[in-house]
PDB file of C-alpha atoms in Angstrom:
ATOM      1  CA  MET A   3      82.871  74.631 108.347  1.00  0.00           C
ATOM      2  CA  ARG A   4      83.792  72.997 105.096  1.00  0.00           C
ATOM      3  CA  ARG A   5      86.527  70.152 105.235  1.00  0.00           C
ATOM      4  CA  LEU A   6      88.995  71.072 102.433  1.00  0.00           C
ATOM      5  CA  ILE A   7      91.912  67.754 101.516  1.00  0.00           C
ATOM      6  CA  ILE A   8      93.184  68.389  98.426  1.00  0.00           C
ATOM      7  CA  ALA A   9      95.953  65.548  98.505  1.00  0.00           C
ATOM      8  CA  ALA A  10      96.648  62.632 100.567  1.00  0.00           C
ATOM      9  CA  LEU A  11      99.317  63.862 102.179  1.00  0.00           C
ATOM     10  CA  ALA A  12     101.628  62.242 105.040  1.00  0.00           C
ATOM     11  CA  VAL A  13     102.152  64.862 108.002  1.00  0.00           C
ATOM     12  CA  THR A  14     105.615  64.267 108.963  1.00  0.00           C
ATOM     13  CA  LEU A  15     105.363  65.065 112.584  1.00  0.00           C
ATOM     14  CA  ALA A  16     107.570  62.176 114.354  1.00  0.00           C
ATOM     15  CA  ALA A  17     110.120  64.459 115.340  1.00  0.00           C
ATOM     16  CA  CYS A  18     107.541  66.863 116.959  1.00  0.00           C
ATOM     17  CA  SER A  19     107.260  64.360 119.572  1.00  0.00           C
ATOM     18  CA  SER A  20     107.886  61.190 121.334  1.00  0.00           C
ATOM     19  CA  PRO A  21     104.997  58.392 120.985  1.00  0.00           C
ATOM     20  CA  PRO A  22     101.985  59.256 123.706  1.00  0.00           C
ATOM     21  CA  SER A  23     100.317  56.865 126.061  1.00  0.00           C
ATOM     22  CA  ALA A  24      97.240  55.123 124.930  1.00  0.00           C
ATOM     23  CA  SER A  25      94.496  57.260 124.067  1.00  0.00           C
ATOM     24  CA  PRO A  26      92.284  59.133 126.929  1.00  0.00           C
ATOM     25  CA  ALA A  27      89.520  58.011 125.145  1.00  0.00           C
ATOM     26  CA  ALA A  28      90.100  54.417 125.027  1.00  0.00           C
ATOM     27  CA  ALA A  29      91.055  54.614 128.800  1.00  0.00           C
ATOM     28  CA  GLY A  30      87.405  55.943 129.510  1.00  0.00           C
ATOM     29  CA  LEU A  31      88.856  58.938 131.033  1.00  0.00           C
ATOM     30  CA  THR A  32      86.184  62.184 131.276  1.00  0.00           C
ATOM     31  CA  ALA A  33      86.136  65.608 131.749  1.00  0.00           C
ATOM     32  CA  PRO A  34      83.960  67.733 134.076  1.00  0.00           C
ATOM     33  CA  PRO A  35      81.007  69.060 132.180  1.00  0.00           C
ATOM     34  CA  SER A  36      81.187  72.416 133.751  1.00  0.00           C
ATOM     35  CA  SER A  37      85.193  72.846 132.201  1.00  0.00           C
ATOM     36  CA  GLU A  38      87.065  72.087 128.993  1.00  0.00           C
ATOM     37  CA  ALA A  39      90.132  71.924 130.873  1.00  0.00           C
ATOM     38  CA  THR A  40      90.955  70.160 133.614  1.00  0.00           C
ATOM     39  CA  PHE A  41      94.342  70.838 135.929  1.00  0.00           C
ATOM     40  CA  GLY A  42      96.446  69.131 137.369  1.00  0.00           C
ATOM     41  CA  ALA A  43      99.206  69.707 140.258  1.00  0.00           C
ATOM     42  CA  SER A  44     102.285  68.783 137.864  1.00  0.00           C
ATOM     43  CA  PRO A  45     103.479  71.609 135.795  1.00  0.00           C
ATOM     44  CA  SER A  46     104.037  70.442 131.969  1.00  0.00           C
ATOM     45  CA  ILE A  47     107.426  71.104 130.355  1.00  0.00           C
ATOM     46  CA  ALA A  48     107.495  71.639 126.507  1.00  0.00           C
ATOM     47  CA  PRO A  49     109.856  69.036 125.104  1.00  0.00           C
ATOM     48  CA  SER A  50     112.784  70.174 123.145  1.00  0.00           C
ATOM     49  CA  PRO A  51     112.780  69.713 119.452  1.00  0.00           C
ATOM     50  CA  THR A  52     114.461  66.140 118.398  1.00  0.00           C
ATOM     51  CA  ILE A  53     116.233  68.532 115.227  1.00  0.00           C
ATOM     52  CA  ALA A  54     118.759  70.992 116.407  1.00  0.00           C
ATOM     53  CA  PRO A  55     118.396  74.331 115.315  1.00  0.00           C
ATOM     54  CA  SER A  56     120.087  75.245 111.920  1.00  0.00           C
ATOM     55  CA  VAL A  57     122.997  77.894 112.132  1.00  0.00           C
ATOM     56  CA  GLY A  58     122.454  78.429 108.752  1.00  0.00           C
ATOM     57  CA  PRO A  59     118.715  80.029 108.408  1.00  0.00           C
ATOM     58  CA  SER A  60     118.201  82.666 110.296  1.00  0.00           C
ATOM     59  CA  PRO A  61     114.256  83.614 112.239  1.00  0.00           C
ATOM     60  CA  THR A  62     111.947  85.462 110.127  1.00  0.00           C
ATOM     61  CA  PRO A  63     110.903  88.633 112.362  1.00  0.00           C
ATOM     62  CA  ALA A  64     107.333  88.797 113.410  1.00  0.00           C
ATOM     63  CA  ILE A  65     104.938  91.601 112.409  1.00  0.00           C
ATOM     64  CA  GLY A  66     102.747  91.603 115.388  1.00  0.00           C
ATOM     65  CA  THR A  67     100.558  89.017 114.426  1.00  0.00           C
ATOM     66  CA  LEU A  68     101.705  86.309 116.783  1.00  0.00           C
ATOM     67  CA  ASP A  69      99.155  87.062 119.416  1.00  0.00           C
ATOM     68  CA  VAL A  70      97.241  84.018 117.622  1.00  0.00           C
ATOM     69  CA  TYR A  71      98.554  80.227 116.750  1.00  0.00           C
ATOM     70  CA  PRO A  72      99.920  80.520 113.744  1.00  0.00           C
ATOM     71  CA  PRO A  73      98.378  77.758 111.036  1.00  0.00           C
ATOM     72  CA  GLY A  74     100.210  74.884 110.853  1.00  0.00           C
ATOM     73  CA  ALA A  75     102.081  75.305 114.511  1.00  0.00           C
ATOM     74  CA  ALA A  76     102.590  72.427 116.802  1.00  0.00           C
ATOM     75  CA  VAL A  77     101.872  72.971 120.195  1.00  0.00           C
ATOM     76  CA  GLU A  78     101.472  70.537 123.858  1.00  0.00           C
ATOM     77  CA  VAL A  79      98.506  70.257 125.822  1.00  0.00           C
ATOM     78  CA  THR A  80      99.256  71.806 129.451  1.00  0.00           C
ATOM     79  CA  VAL A  81      96.201  70.888 131.620  1.00  0.00           C
ATOM     80  CA  GLN A  82      95.952  67.633 132.953  1.00  0.00           C
ATOM     81  CA  GLU A  83      92.633  66.916 130.509  1.00  0.00           C
ATOM     82  CA  LEU A  84      91.329  68.811 127.645  1.00  0.00           C
ATOM     83  CA  ASN A  85      88.145  67.972 125.963  1.00  0.00           C
ATOM     84  CA  LEU A  86      88.199  67.707 121.681  1.00  0.00           C
ATOM     85  CA  ARG A  87      84.882  68.781 120.426  1.00  0.00           C
ATOM     86  CA  THR A  88      83.121  68.465 116.991  1.00  0.00           C
ATOM     87  CA  LYS A  89      82.932  72.707 116.746  1.00  0.00           C
ATOM     88  CA  PRO A  90      83.999  75.148 118.626  1.00  0.00           C
ATOM     89  CA  SER A  91      81.320  75.281 121.498  1.00  0.00           C
ATOM     90  CA  THR A  92      81.109  73.513 125.062  1.00  0.00           C
ATOM     91  CA  SER A  93      77.771  71.996 123.772  1.00  0.00           C
ATOM     92  CA  ALA A  94      79.520  70.389 120.750  1.00  0.00           C
ATOM     93  CA  LYS A  95      79.353  66.253 121.013  1.00  0.00           C
ATOM     94  CA  ARG A  96      83.142  65.271 122.846  1.00  0.00           C
ATOM     95  CA  LEU A  97      85.443  63.221 120.440  1.00  0.00           C
ATOM     96  CA  ALA A  98      87.628  62.825 122.952  1.00  0.00           C
ATOM     97  CA  VAL A  99      89.551  63.557 126.480  1.00  0.00           C
ATOM     98  CA  LEU A 100      93.075  65.102 125.544  1.00  0.00           C
ATOM     99  CA  LYS A 101      95.870  64.819 128.282  1.00  0.00           C
ATOM    100  CA  ARG A 102      98.883  66.682 129.646  1.00  0.00           C
ATOM    101  CA  GLY A 103     101.677  65.833 126.586  1.00  0.00           C
ATOM    102  CA  ASN A 104      99.425  65.427 123.649  1.00  0.00           C
ATOM    103  CA  VAL A 105     100.835  67.307 120.792  1.00  0.00           C
ATOM    104  CA  LEU A 106      98.208  68.861 118.574  1.00  0.00           C
ATOM    105  CA  VAL A 107      98.881  70.630 115.007  1.00  0.00           C
ATOM    106  CA  ILE A 108      96.985  73.479 114.251  1.00  0.00           C
ATOM    107  CA  SER A 109      94.647  73.467 111.210  1.00  0.00           C
ATOM    108  CA  PRO A 110      95.612  74.695 108.452  1.00  0.00           C
ATOM    109  CA  ASN A 111      98.652  72.873 107.546  1.00  0.00           C
ATOM    110  CA  ASP A 112      99.515  72.992 104.245  1.00  0.00           C
ATOM    111  CA  ASN A 113      96.789  71.352 101.990  1.00  0.00           C
ATOM    112  CA  ILE A 114      95.031  69.733 105.105  1.00  0.00           C
ATOM    113  CA  SER A 115      92.619  72.182 106.663  1.00  0.00           C
ATOM    114  CA  PHE A 116      89.564  71.058 108.917  1.00  0.00           C
ATOM    115  CA  GLY A 117      88.748  75.234 109.774  1.00  0.00           C
ATOM    116  CA  PHE A 118      90.277  78.334 110.727  1.00  0.00           C
ATOM    117  CA  GLY A 119      90.729  80.040 114.112  1.00  0.00           C
ATOM    118  CA  PRO A 120      90.633  81.277 116.833  1.00  0.00           C
ATOM    119  CA  VAL A 121      86.917  81.321 117.291  1.00  0.00           C
ATOM    120  CA  SER A 122      85.423  82.773 120.405  1.00  0.00           C
ATOM    121  CA  LYS A 123      82.358  81.346 122.108  1.00  0.00           C
ATOM    122  CA  ASN A 124      81.509  80.037 125.572  1.00  0.00           C
ATOM    123  CA  GLY A 125      84.323  82.189 127.188  1.00  0.00           C
ATOM    124  CA  TYR A 126      87.030  80.348 125.208  1.00  0.00           C
ATOM    125  CA  THR A 127      89.201  81.010 122.420  1.00  0.00           C
ATOM    126  CA  TRP A 128      89.187  77.686 119.762  1.00  0.00           C
ATOM    127  CA  TYR A 129      91.432  76.130 117.103  1.00  0.00           C
ATOM    128  CA  PRO A 130      90.745  73.006 114.925  1.00  0.00           C
ATOM    129  CA  VAL A 131      93.371  71.191 115.534  1.00  0.00           C
ATOM    130  CA  ASP A 132      94.873  67.690 114.036  1.00  0.00           C
ATOM    131  CA  VAL A 133      95.640  65.302 116.979  1.00  0.00           C
ATOM    132  CA  THR A 134      98.777  63.137 116.642  1.00  0.00           C
ATOM    133  CA  GLU A 135      99.002  60.140 118.001  1.00  0.00           C
ATOM    134  CA  TYR A 136     102.401  58.166 116.990  1.00  0.00           C
ATOM    135  CA  ARG A 137     102.942  55.098 118.568  1.00  0.00           C
ATOM    136  CA  ASN A 138     106.086  53.271 117.777  1.00  0.00           C
ATOM    137  CA  GLY A 139     107.379  56.332 115.120  1.00  0.00           C
ATOM    138  CA  THR A 140     104.301  55.690 113.513  1.00  0.00           C
ATOM    139  CA  LEU A 141     100.885  58.112 112.637  1.00  0.00           C
ATOM    140  CA  PRO A 142      97.656  55.969 112.801  1.00  0.00           C
ATOM    141  CA  PRO A 143      96.145  55.718 109.155  1.00  0.00           C
ATOM    142  CA  LEU A 144      93.051  58.319 111.158  1.00  0.00           C
ATOM    143  CA  PRO A 145      94.319  60.634 112.618  1.00  0.00           C
ATOM    144  CA  MET A 146      91.689  62.323 114.926  1.00  0.00           C
ATOM    145  CA  SER A 147      90.746  65.982 114.493  1.00  0.00           C
ATOM    146  CA  GLY A 148      88.246  68.403 116.132  1.00  0.00           C
ATOM    147  CA  TRP A 149      88.104  72.091 118.085  1.00  0.00           C
ATOM    148  CA  VAL A 150      90.397  72.388 121.427  1.00  0.00           C
ATOM    149  CA  ALA A 151      89.982  75.424 124.076  1.00  0.00           C
ATOM    150  CA  ALA A 152      93.151  76.973 124.134  1.00  0.00           C
ATOM    151  CA  ASN A 153      92.406  79.516 127.003  1.00  0.00           C
ATOM    152  CA  ASP A 154      89.588  80.951 129.260  1.00  0.00           C
ATOM    153  CA  GLY A 155      90.510  84.377 128.419  1.00  0.00           C
ATOM    154  CA  GLU A 156      93.330  84.248 131.381  1.00  0.00           C
ATOM    155  CA  THR A 157      94.864  81.008 131.768  1.00  0.00           C
ATOM    156  CA  PRO A 158      96.819  78.878 128.334  1.00  0.00           C
ATOM    157  CA  TYR A 159      95.872  75.148 128.220  1.00  0.00           C
ATOM    158  CA  LEU A 160      98.351  74.671 125.135  1.00  0.00           C
ATOM    159  CA  ALA A 161     101.736  75.982 125.013  1.00  0.00           C
ATOM    160  CA  PRO A 162     103.934  76.094 121.300  1.00  0.00           C
ATOM    161  CA  LEU A 163     106.920  74.145 120.787  1.00  0.00           C
ATOM    162  CA  ALA A 164     110.005  74.857 119.046  1.00  0.00           C
ATOM    163  CA  PRO A 165     110.600  74.676 116.076  1.00  0.00           C
ATOM    164  CA  ARG A 166     112.515  72.171 114.481  1.00  0.00           C
ATOM    165  CA  CYS A 167     114.704  73.696 111.777  1.00  0.00           C
ATOM    166  CA  PRO A 168     116.772  71.266 109.476  1.00  0.00           C
ATOM    167  CA  ASP A 169     120.725  71.508 109.358  1.00  0.00           C
ATOM    168  CA  VAL A 170     120.476  70.683 105.663  1.00  0.00           C
ATOM    169  CA  VAL A 171     118.027  72.891 103.674  1.00  0.00           C
ATOM    170  CA  ASP A 172     116.471  70.716 100.749  1.00  0.00           C
ATOM    171  CA  LEU A 173     113.405  69.802  99.477  1.00  0.00           C
ATOM    172  CA  ALA A 174     113.760  65.972 101.567  1.00  0.00           C
ATOM    173  CA  ASN A 175     113.890  68.219 104.881  1.00  0.00           C
ATOM    174  CA  VAL A 176     111.721  71.404 104.077  1.00  0.00           C
ATOM    175  CA  GLN A 177     108.771  69.378 102.984  1.00  0.00           C
ATOM    176  CA  GLY A 178     108.790  67.627 106.314  1.00  0.00           C
ATOM    177  CA  MET A 179     108.024  70.807 108.340  1.00  0.00           C
ATOM    178  CA  LEU A 180     105.110  72.495 109.123  1.00  0.00           C
ATOM    179  CA  ALA A 181     103.995  75.446 107.678  1.00  0.00           C
ATOM    180  CA  ALA A 182     104.779  77.510 110.621  1.00  0.00           C
ATOM    181  CA  GLU A 183     108.156  76.336 111.057  1.00  0.00           C
ATOM    182  CA  ARG A 184     108.884  77.321 107.490  1.00  0.00           C
ATOM    183  CA  LEU A 185     108.009  80.630 108.662  1.00  0.00           C
ATOM    184  CA  ALA A 186     110.316  80.634 111.624  1.00  0.00           C
ATOM    185  CA  CYS A 187     113.000  79.245 110.361  1.00  0.00           C
ATOM    186  CA  PHE A 188     113.555  80.725 106.969  1.00  0.00           C
ATOM    187  CA  GLY A 189     114.284  84.710 107.537  1.00  0.00           C
ATOM    188  CA  ALA A 190     115.781  84.613 103.946  1.00  0.00           C
ATOM    189  CA  PRO A 191     115.626  82.978 100.641  1.00  0.00           C
ATOM    190  CA  ILE A 192     115.774  79.509  99.940  1.00  0.00           C
ATOM    191  CA  THR A 193     116.888  77.397  96.854  1.00  0.00           C
ATOM    192  CA  LEU A 194     114.810  74.183  96.343  1.00  0.00           C
ATOM    193  CA  SER A 195     115.502  71.603  93.761  1.00  0.00           C
ATOM    194  CA  GLY A 196     112.821  68.342  92.400  1.00  0.00           C
ATOM    195  CA  THR A 197     110.450  67.849  89.880  1.00  0.00           C
ATOM    196  CA  TYR A 198     107.082  70.591  89.447  1.00  0.00           C
ATOM    197  CA  GLY A 199     103.118  69.369  88.690  1.00  0.00           C
ATOM    198  CA  CYS A 200     100.512  68.103  89.606  1.00  0.00           C
ATOM    199  CA  PRO A 201      98.868  65.065  87.097  1.00  0.00           C
ATOM    200  CA  GLY A 202      95.083  64.943  86.981  1.00  0.00           C
ATOM    201  CA  CYS A 203      94.534  67.709  89.961  1.00  0.00           C
ATOM    202  CA  GLY A 204      92.031  70.024  89.873  1.00  0.00           C
ATOM    203  CA  GLY A 205      89.332  71.551  92.065  1.00  0.00           C
ATOM    204  CA  VAL A 206      87.478  74.491  93.716  1.00  0.00           C
ATOM    205  CA  ILE A 207      87.181  76.240  96.889  1.00  0.00           C
ATOM    206  CA  VAL A 208      84.037  78.210  98.026  1.00  0.00           C
ATOM    207  CA  GLY A 209      85.093  81.539  99.276  1.00  0.00           C
ATOM    208  CA  THR A 210      86.851  85.095  98.952  1.00  0.00           C
ATOM    209  CA  TYR A 211      90.087  84.877  99.237  1.00  0.00           C
ATOM    210  CA  LYS A 212      92.832  88.009  98.645  1.00  0.00           C
ATOM    211  CA  PRO A 213      94.727  87.753  96.959  1.00  0.00           C
ATOM    212  CA  ASP A 214      93.593  84.867  95.288  1.00  0.00           C
ATOM    213  CA  TRP A 215      96.875  83.335  94.313  1.00  0.00           C
ATOM    214  CA  LEU A 216      98.271  83.708  98.019  1.00  0.00           C
ATOM    215  CA  ALA A 217      95.544  83.459 100.203  1.00  0.00           C
ATOM    216  CA  THR A 218      93.574  80.663  98.577  1.00  0.00           C
ATOM    217  CA  PRO A 219      93.556  77.048 100.363  1.00  0.00           C
ATOM    218  CA  VAL A 220      93.645  75.257  97.092  1.00  0.00           C
ATOM    219  CA  GLU A 221      97.463  74.258  95.963  1.00  0.00           C
ATOM    220  CA  PHE A 222      98.229  72.476  92.926  1.00  0.00           C
ATOM    221  CA  ASP A 223     101.530  73.920  92.728  1.00  0.00           C
ATOM    222  CA  PHE A 224     103.842  71.101  93.776  1.00  0.00           C
ATOM    223  CA  LEU A 225     107.347  70.141  93.960  1.00  0.00           C
ATOM    224  CA  SER A 226     108.080  66.592  94.391  1.00  0.00           C
ATOM    225  CA  VAL A 227     111.085  64.938  95.608  1.00  0.00           C
ATOM    226  CA  ASN A 228     110.502  61.487  93.152  1.00  0.00           C
ATOM    227  CA  PRO A 229     107.009  62.243  91.649  1.00  0.00           C
ATOM    228  CA  ALA A 230     106.794  57.900  90.689  1.00  0.00           C
ATOM    229  CA  ASP A 231     106.741  57.460  94.708  1.00  0.00           C
ATOM    230  CA  ARG A 232     104.284  60.559  96.014  1.00  0.00           C
ATOM    231  CA  ILE A 233     103.082  64.006  94.437  1.00  0.00           C
ATOM    232  CA  GLY A 234     104.436  66.662  96.832  1.00  0.00           C
ATOM    233  CA  PRO A 235     103.346  67.488  99.685  1.00  0.00           C
ATOM    234  CA  LEU A 236     104.919  70.825  98.890  1.00  0.00           C
ATOM    235  CA  ALA A 237     103.480  73.629  97.302  1.00  0.00           C
ATOM    236  CA  VAL A 238     104.824  77.147  95.977  1.00  0.00           C
ATOM    237  CA  ARG A 239     103.297  79.787  95.189  1.00  0.00           C
ATOM    238  CA  PHE A 240     103.319  81.754  91.316  1.00  0.00           C
ATOM    239  CA  ALA A 241     102.371  85.878  92.023  1.00  0.00           C
ATOM    240  CA  PRO A 242     100.886  87.069  88.801  1.00  0.00           C
ATOM    241  CA  ALA A 243     103.696  88.760  87.845  1.00  0.00           C
ATOM    242  CA  GLY A 244     105.789  86.357  87.691  1.00  0.00           C
ATOM    243  CA  PRO A 245     107.933  84.128  87.206  1.00  0.00           C
ATOM    244  CA  ALA A 246     105.869  81.646  84.645  1.00  0.00           C
ATOM    245  CA  ARG A 247     104.728  78.213  85.698  1.00  0.00           C
ATOM    246  CA  PRO A 248     106.821  75.697  84.052  1.00  0.00           C
ATOM    247  CA  GLY A 249     105.042  72.746  82.274  1.00  0.00           C
ATOM    248  CA  ALA A 250     104.138  69.584  84.343  1.00  0.00           C
ATOM    249  CA  GLY A 251     106.577  67.571  85.156  1.00  0.00           C
ATOM    250  CA  THR A 252     109.948  69.520  84.966  1.00  0.00           C
ATOM    251  CA  ARG A 253     112.752  69.412  86.691  1.00  0.00           C
ATOM    252  CA  VAL A 254     113.639  72.987  88.458  1.00  0.00           C
ATOM    253  CA  THR A 255     115.694  74.282  90.919  1.00  0.00           C
ATOM    254  CA  VAL A 256     113.895  77.549  92.589  1.00  0.00           C
ATOM    255  CA  ILE A 257     114.479  80.228  95.137  1.00  0.00           C
ATOM    256  CA  VAL A 258     111.433  80.774  97.282  1.00  0.00           C
ATOM    257  CA  HIS A 259     110.679  82.895 100.300  1.00  0.00           C
ATOM    258  CA  VAL A 260     107.931  83.143 103.298  1.00  0.00           C
ATOM    259  CA  ASP A 261     106.885  86.381 104.610  1.00  0.00           C
ATOM    260  CA  ASP A 262     105.995  87.567 101.337  1.00  0.00           C
ATOM    261  CA  PRO A 263     105.429  91.946 101.785  1.00  0.00           C
ATOM    262  CA  ARG A 264     101.870  91.184 100.000  1.00  0.00           C
ATOM    263  CA  SER A 265     100.771  88.988 103.227  1.00  0.00           C
ATOM    264  CA  THR A 266      99.760  92.005 105.371  1.00  0.00           C
ATOM    265  CA  LYS A 267      96.729  92.711 102.618  1.00  0.00           C
ATOM    266  CA  CYS A 268      95.469  89.121 102.959  1.00  0.00           C
ATOM    267  CA  THR A 269      91.889  87.903 103.609  1.00  0.00           C
ATOM    268  CA  MET A 270      90.009  85.522 103.543  1.00  0.00           C
ATOM    269  CA  VAL A 271      86.053  84.330 103.814  1.00  0.00           C
ATOM    270  CA  ASP A 272      85.653  80.297 104.009  1.00  0.00           C
ATOM    271  CA  GLY A 273      82.014  79.894 101.552  1.00  0.00           C
ATOM    272  CA  GLN A 274      79.513  81.690 100.693  1.00  0.00           C
ATOM    273  CA  GLY A 275      76.548  83.444 101.728  1.00  0.00           C
ATOM    274  CA  ALA A 276      74.485  82.520 105.416  1.00  0.00           C
ATOM    275  CA  SER A 277      77.416  80.328 106.011  1.00  0.00           C
ATOM    276  CA  ALA A 278      79.902  82.018 105.263  1.00  0.00           C
ATOM    277  CA  ILE A 279      82.451  82.532 107.993  1.00  0.00           C
ATOM    278  CA  THR A 280      85.369  85.695 107.948  1.00  0.00           C
ATOM    279  CA  VAL A 281      88.536  83.987 109.010  1.00  0.00           C
ATOM    280  CA  ASP A 282      90.156  86.078 111.667  1.00  0.00           C
ATOM    281  CA  LYS A 283      92.451  88.716 110.187  1.00  0.00           C
ATOM    282  CA  ARG A 284      95.494  87.784 112.270  1.00  0.00           C
ATOM    283  CA  THR A 285      95.320  83.963 111.058  1.00  0.00           C
ATOM    284  CA  ALA A 286      94.692  85.141 106.891  1.00  0.00           C
ATOM    285  CA  VAL A 287      98.141  86.784 107.299  1.00  0.00           C
ATOM    286  CA  LEU A 288      99.835  84.198 109.096  1.00  0.00           C
ATOM    287  CA  TYR A 289      98.813  82.033 106.512  1.00  0.00           C
ATOM    288  CA  CYS A 290      99.723  83.899 103.931  1.00  0.00           C
ATOM    289  CA  ARG A 291     102.699  84.603 105.313  1.00  0.00           C
ATOM    290  CA  GLU A 292     104.014  80.758 105.569  1.00  0.00           C
ATOM    291  CA  ARG A 293     103.560  80.418 101.906  1.00  0.00           C
ATOM    292  CA  LEU A 294     106.409  79.856  99.938  1.00  0.00           C
ATOM    293  CA  VAL A 295     106.658  82.251  97.139  1.00  0.00           C
ATOM    294  CA  VAL A 296     108.654  81.626  93.912  1.00  0.00           C
ATOM    295  CA  GLU A 297     111.566  84.816  93.127  1.00  0.00           C
ATOM    296  CA  GLN A 298     113.337  82.812  90.262  1.00  0.00           C
ATOM    297  CA  ILE A 299     113.241  79.381  88.822  1.00  0.00           C
ATOM    298  CA  GLN A 300     115.553  77.154  86.492  1.00  0.00           C
ATOM    299  CA  THR A 301     114.578  74.692  84.456  1.00  0.00           C
ATOM    300  CA  MET A 302     116.035  71.491  83.732  1.00  0.00           C
ATOM    301  CA  GLY A 303     114.297  69.058  81.479  1.00  0.00           C
ATOM    302  CA  PRO A 304     111.448  66.692  81.728  1.00  0.00           C
ATOM    303  CA  ASP A 305     111.406  64.305  84.753  1.00  0.00           C
ATOM    304  CA  PRO A 306     110.570  60.882  82.902  1.00  0.00           C
ATOM    305  CA  SER A 307     109.534  59.583  86.203  1.00  0.00           C
ATOM    306  CA  PHE A 308     106.311  61.752  86.144  1.00  0.00           C
ATOM    307  CA  PRO A 309     103.335  60.071  86.181  1.00  0.00           C
ATOM    308  CA  LEU A 310     100.880  61.198  83.338  1.00  0.00           C
ATOM    309  CA  TYR A 311      97.618  60.877  85.361  1.00  0.00           C
TER     310      TYR A 311
END
């Protein structure tokens, strides 16, 4: 499966987990070859979110698709050891052995994708993940990614972490949330202000995504807090019926919503020809439900700090 990295984004997960212990791979840990997971005696206790739940945003109701892990969701390893592999297969190369308490992010999350799950193979259900390895509050330059078995059909190896719903809903806070957290926290439209556009952005992805405006993994409609410092990373979606996109470099205030009703129609085929992979319908719907769709937009003139290229 292709790796799609549209923009260089810093995934803001420091609030999701405390700094983990030293890397299991560096410590020389191994797992039995006959099993993807090793169980210990002590159970895992899911940590509480470090951002207090907001009293403002209301939870988004489920529509019957949460029997899979949503893209962009934070999960915790709940077994003593869990293999991280290059592909969803017990015969694939093992990259590392994760330990209980490691925090992972289900792919894709916004503009970064390492594939789509779930994939059933060898008696396990697999997901592509980003492994967060915060040390002293910072993320290493090259976080590790790969595939893990989420369960063996009966026993779960991962547990979801509670969403972090901010008390103040503004662009700075919302862009720091995971995609699944936005779906969980915002049951009503929200208002965001920033600078629209992405100078010099372009590109295509091979595949079939319907409806394309909502399901495509390519995102260029960024909102930036300070475009001179960083473009995005939060992107919005514009439906074909409008409202229209503003000019690049325009300061805007937008009313956006998640859980667009057209999400239930979403389908995704990654790639084409013999290498094409049909994304699980449940995941495709969840991916679309997480997108921020523009309802209204107000322009407030050009941003002089917006870079030309």
